[in-house]
Short mmCIF file of C-alpha atoms in Angstrom, two decimals:
data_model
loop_
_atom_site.label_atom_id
_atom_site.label_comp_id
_atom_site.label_asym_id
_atom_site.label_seq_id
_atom_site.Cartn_x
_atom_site.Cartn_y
_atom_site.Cartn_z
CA UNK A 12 18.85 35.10 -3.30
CA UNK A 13 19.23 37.09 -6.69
CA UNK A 14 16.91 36.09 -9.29
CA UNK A 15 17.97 34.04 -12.32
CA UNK A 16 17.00 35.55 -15.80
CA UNK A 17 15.80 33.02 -18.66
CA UNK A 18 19.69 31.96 -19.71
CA UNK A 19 20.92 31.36 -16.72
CA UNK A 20 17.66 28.83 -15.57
CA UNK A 21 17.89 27.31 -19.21
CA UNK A 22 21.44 26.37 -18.36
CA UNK A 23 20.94 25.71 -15.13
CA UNK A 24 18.42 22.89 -16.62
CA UNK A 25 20.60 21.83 -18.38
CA UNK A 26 21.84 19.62 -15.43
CA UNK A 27 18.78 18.50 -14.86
CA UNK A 28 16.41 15.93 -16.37
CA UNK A 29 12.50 15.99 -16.70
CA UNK A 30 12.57 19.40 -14.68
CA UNK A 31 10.68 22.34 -17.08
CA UNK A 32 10.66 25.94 -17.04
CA UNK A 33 7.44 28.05 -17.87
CA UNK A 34 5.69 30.92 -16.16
CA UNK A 35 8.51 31.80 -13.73
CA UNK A 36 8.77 28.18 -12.08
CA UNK A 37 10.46 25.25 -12.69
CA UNK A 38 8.51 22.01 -12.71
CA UNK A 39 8.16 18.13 -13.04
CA UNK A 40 5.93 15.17 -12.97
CA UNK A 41 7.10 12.12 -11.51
CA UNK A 42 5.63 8.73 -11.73
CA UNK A 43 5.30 6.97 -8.48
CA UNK A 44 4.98 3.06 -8.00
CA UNK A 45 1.02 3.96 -6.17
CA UNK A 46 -0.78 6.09 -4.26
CA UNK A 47 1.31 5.11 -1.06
CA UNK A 48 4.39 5.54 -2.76
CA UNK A 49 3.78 8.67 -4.10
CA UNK A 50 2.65 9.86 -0.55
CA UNK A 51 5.85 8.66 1.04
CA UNK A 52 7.76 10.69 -1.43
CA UNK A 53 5.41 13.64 -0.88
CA UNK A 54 6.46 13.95 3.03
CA UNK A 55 10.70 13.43 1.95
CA UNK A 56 10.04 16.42 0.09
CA UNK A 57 7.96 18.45 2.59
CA UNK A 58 10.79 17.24 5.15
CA UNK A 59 13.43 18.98 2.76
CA UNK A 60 11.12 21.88 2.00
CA UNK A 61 10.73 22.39 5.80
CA UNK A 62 14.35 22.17 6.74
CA UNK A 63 15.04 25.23 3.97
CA UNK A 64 11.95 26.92 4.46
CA UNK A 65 11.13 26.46 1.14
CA UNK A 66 7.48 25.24 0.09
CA UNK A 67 6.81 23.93 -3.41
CA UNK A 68 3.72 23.53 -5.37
CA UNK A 69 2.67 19.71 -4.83
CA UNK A 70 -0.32 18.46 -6.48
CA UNK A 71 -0.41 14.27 -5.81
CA UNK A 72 -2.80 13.03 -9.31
CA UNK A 73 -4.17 10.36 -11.04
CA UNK A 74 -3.49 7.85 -8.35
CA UNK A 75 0.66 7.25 -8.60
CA UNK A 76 1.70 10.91 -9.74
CA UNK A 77 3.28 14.09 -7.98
CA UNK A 78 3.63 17.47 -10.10
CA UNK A 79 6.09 19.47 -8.52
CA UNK A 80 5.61 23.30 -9.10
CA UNK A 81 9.02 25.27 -7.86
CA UNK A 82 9.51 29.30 -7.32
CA UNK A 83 10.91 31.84 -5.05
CA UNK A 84 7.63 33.77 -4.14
CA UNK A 85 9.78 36.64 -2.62
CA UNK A 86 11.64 37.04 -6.00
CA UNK A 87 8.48 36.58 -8.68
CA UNK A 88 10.87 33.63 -10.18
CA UNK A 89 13.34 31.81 -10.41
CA UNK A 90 16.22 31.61 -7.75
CA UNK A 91 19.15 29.28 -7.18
CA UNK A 92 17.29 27.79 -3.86
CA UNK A 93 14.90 26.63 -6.70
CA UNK A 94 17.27 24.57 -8.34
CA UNK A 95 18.58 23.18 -4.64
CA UNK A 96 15.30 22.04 -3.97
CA UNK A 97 15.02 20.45 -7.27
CA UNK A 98 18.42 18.31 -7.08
CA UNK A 99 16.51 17.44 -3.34
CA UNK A 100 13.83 16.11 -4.74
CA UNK A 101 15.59 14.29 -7.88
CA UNK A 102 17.26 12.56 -5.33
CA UNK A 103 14.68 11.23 -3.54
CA UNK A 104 14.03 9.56 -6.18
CA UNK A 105 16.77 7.95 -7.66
CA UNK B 28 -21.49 2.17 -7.42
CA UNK B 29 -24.04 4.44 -9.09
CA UNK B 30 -23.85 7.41 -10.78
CA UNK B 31 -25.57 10.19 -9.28
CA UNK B 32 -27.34 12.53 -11.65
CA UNK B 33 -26.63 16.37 -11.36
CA UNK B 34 -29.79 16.70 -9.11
CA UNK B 35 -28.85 14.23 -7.13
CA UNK B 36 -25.10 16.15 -6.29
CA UNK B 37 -26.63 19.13 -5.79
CA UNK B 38 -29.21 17.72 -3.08
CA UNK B 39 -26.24 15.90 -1.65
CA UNK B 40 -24.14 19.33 -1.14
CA UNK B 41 -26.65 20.54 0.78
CA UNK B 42 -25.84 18.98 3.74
CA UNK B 43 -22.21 20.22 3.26
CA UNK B 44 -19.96 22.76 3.11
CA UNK B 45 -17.55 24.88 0.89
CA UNK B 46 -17.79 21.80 -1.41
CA UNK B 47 -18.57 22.28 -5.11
CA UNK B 48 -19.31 20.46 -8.02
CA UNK B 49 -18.03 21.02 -11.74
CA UNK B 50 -16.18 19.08 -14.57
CA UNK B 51 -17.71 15.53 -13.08
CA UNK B 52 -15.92 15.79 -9.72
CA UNK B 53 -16.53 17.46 -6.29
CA UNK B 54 -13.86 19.51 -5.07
CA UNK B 55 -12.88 22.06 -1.99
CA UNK B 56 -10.15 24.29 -0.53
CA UNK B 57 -9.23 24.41 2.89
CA UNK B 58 -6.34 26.26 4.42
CA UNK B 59 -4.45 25.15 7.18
CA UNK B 60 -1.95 26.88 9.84
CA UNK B 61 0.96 26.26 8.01
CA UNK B 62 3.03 24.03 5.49
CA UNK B 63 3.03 21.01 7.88
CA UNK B 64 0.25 21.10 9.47
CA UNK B 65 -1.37 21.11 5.35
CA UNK B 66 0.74 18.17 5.01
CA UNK B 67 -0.62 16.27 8.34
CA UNK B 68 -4.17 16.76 6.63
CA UNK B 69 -3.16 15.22 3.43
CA UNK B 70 -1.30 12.34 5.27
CA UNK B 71 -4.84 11.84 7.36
CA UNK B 72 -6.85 11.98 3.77
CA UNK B 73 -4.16 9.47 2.37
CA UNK B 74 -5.06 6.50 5.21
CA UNK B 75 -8.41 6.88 3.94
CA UNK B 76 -7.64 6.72 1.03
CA UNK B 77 -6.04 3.54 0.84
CA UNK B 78 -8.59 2.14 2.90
CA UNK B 79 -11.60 3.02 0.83
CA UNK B 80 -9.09 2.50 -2.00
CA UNK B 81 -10.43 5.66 -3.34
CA UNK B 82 -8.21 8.25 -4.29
CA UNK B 83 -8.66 12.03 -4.55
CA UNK B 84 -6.32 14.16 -6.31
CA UNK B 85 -4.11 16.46 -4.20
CA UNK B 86 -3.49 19.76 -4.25
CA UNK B 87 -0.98 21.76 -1.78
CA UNK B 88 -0.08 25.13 -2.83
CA UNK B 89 0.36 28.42 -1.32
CA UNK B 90 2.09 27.30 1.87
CA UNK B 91 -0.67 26.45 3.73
CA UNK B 92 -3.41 25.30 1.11
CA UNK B 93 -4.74 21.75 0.14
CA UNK B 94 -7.10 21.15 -2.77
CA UNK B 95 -9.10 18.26 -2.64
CA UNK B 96 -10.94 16.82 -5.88
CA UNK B 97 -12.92 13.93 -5.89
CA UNK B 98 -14.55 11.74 -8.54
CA UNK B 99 -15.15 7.83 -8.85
CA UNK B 100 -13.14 7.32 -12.62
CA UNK B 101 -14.70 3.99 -13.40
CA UNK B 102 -17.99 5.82 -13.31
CA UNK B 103 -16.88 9.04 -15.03
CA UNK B 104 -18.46 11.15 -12.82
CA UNK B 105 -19.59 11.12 -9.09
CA UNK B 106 -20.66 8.65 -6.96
CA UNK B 107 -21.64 8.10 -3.31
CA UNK B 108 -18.64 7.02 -2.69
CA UNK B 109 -16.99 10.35 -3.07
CA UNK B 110 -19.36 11.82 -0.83
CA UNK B 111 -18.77 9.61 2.09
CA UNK B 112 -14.53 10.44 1.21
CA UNK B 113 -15.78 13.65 1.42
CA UNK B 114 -17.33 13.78 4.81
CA UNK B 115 -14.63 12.29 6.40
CA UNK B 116 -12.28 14.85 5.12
CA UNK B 117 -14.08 17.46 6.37
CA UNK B 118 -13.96 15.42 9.74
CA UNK B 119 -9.99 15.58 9.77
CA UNK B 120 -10.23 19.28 9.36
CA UNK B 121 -12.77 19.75 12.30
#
């Protein structure tokens, strides 16, 4: 998976809403209904990171919220799995 | 639920391990096998959780990581109550 350079992932984010790029990974914090909830959503993504053998960053805070912390480790940035994942997890929660 | 004074947490981490304190809040890494066996110990930690309804701030990271931190936010600081979360984390990683 060829690594995106800083145009490319800018455009790419374009598409995308909430979802940040800084230090060679893409993130975002979502806003869960509670604790529970935000759990439940934790596991659809480790089911989806699992399937593509692709593990983000997850850090579950301040009760009802899940940071999301995306790279290709292999790559030292930013790869087009990345923004797979990403559109995975958006829609999860839609 | 009463504040415990900095003597008090460090007499109190005594009797465990790879915990430490700093910023107002205990916290510890452990590493698991793998990806979902890190997120079977954070699914464990989350029952807890909601049954203490006390809840630590997650961190999974690195694949096979989890983060805990743990402080009682009505208090500002810590309390016994994040002591006895904290023991029975460290029982779900026995």
């Amino acid at each position: 998976m060829a690594l995106l350079d800083e145009t490319d992932i800018h455009n790419k984010l374009k598409n995308f809403s909430g979802w940040n790029y800084s230090d060679k990974q893409i993130q975002k914090e979502f806003k869960l209904k509670d604790f529970s909830s935000a759990l439940d959503f934790v596991n659809r993504i480790g089911k989806d990171a699992e399937a593509m053998n692709h593990h983000p960053d997850i850090f579950i805070h301040s009760y009802n919220k899940v940071k999301i912390i995306i790279s290709t480790h292999s790559e030292s940035g930013v790869t087009d799995k990345d923004f797979y994942l990403a559109k995975k997890i958006d829609d999860h929660n839609k």
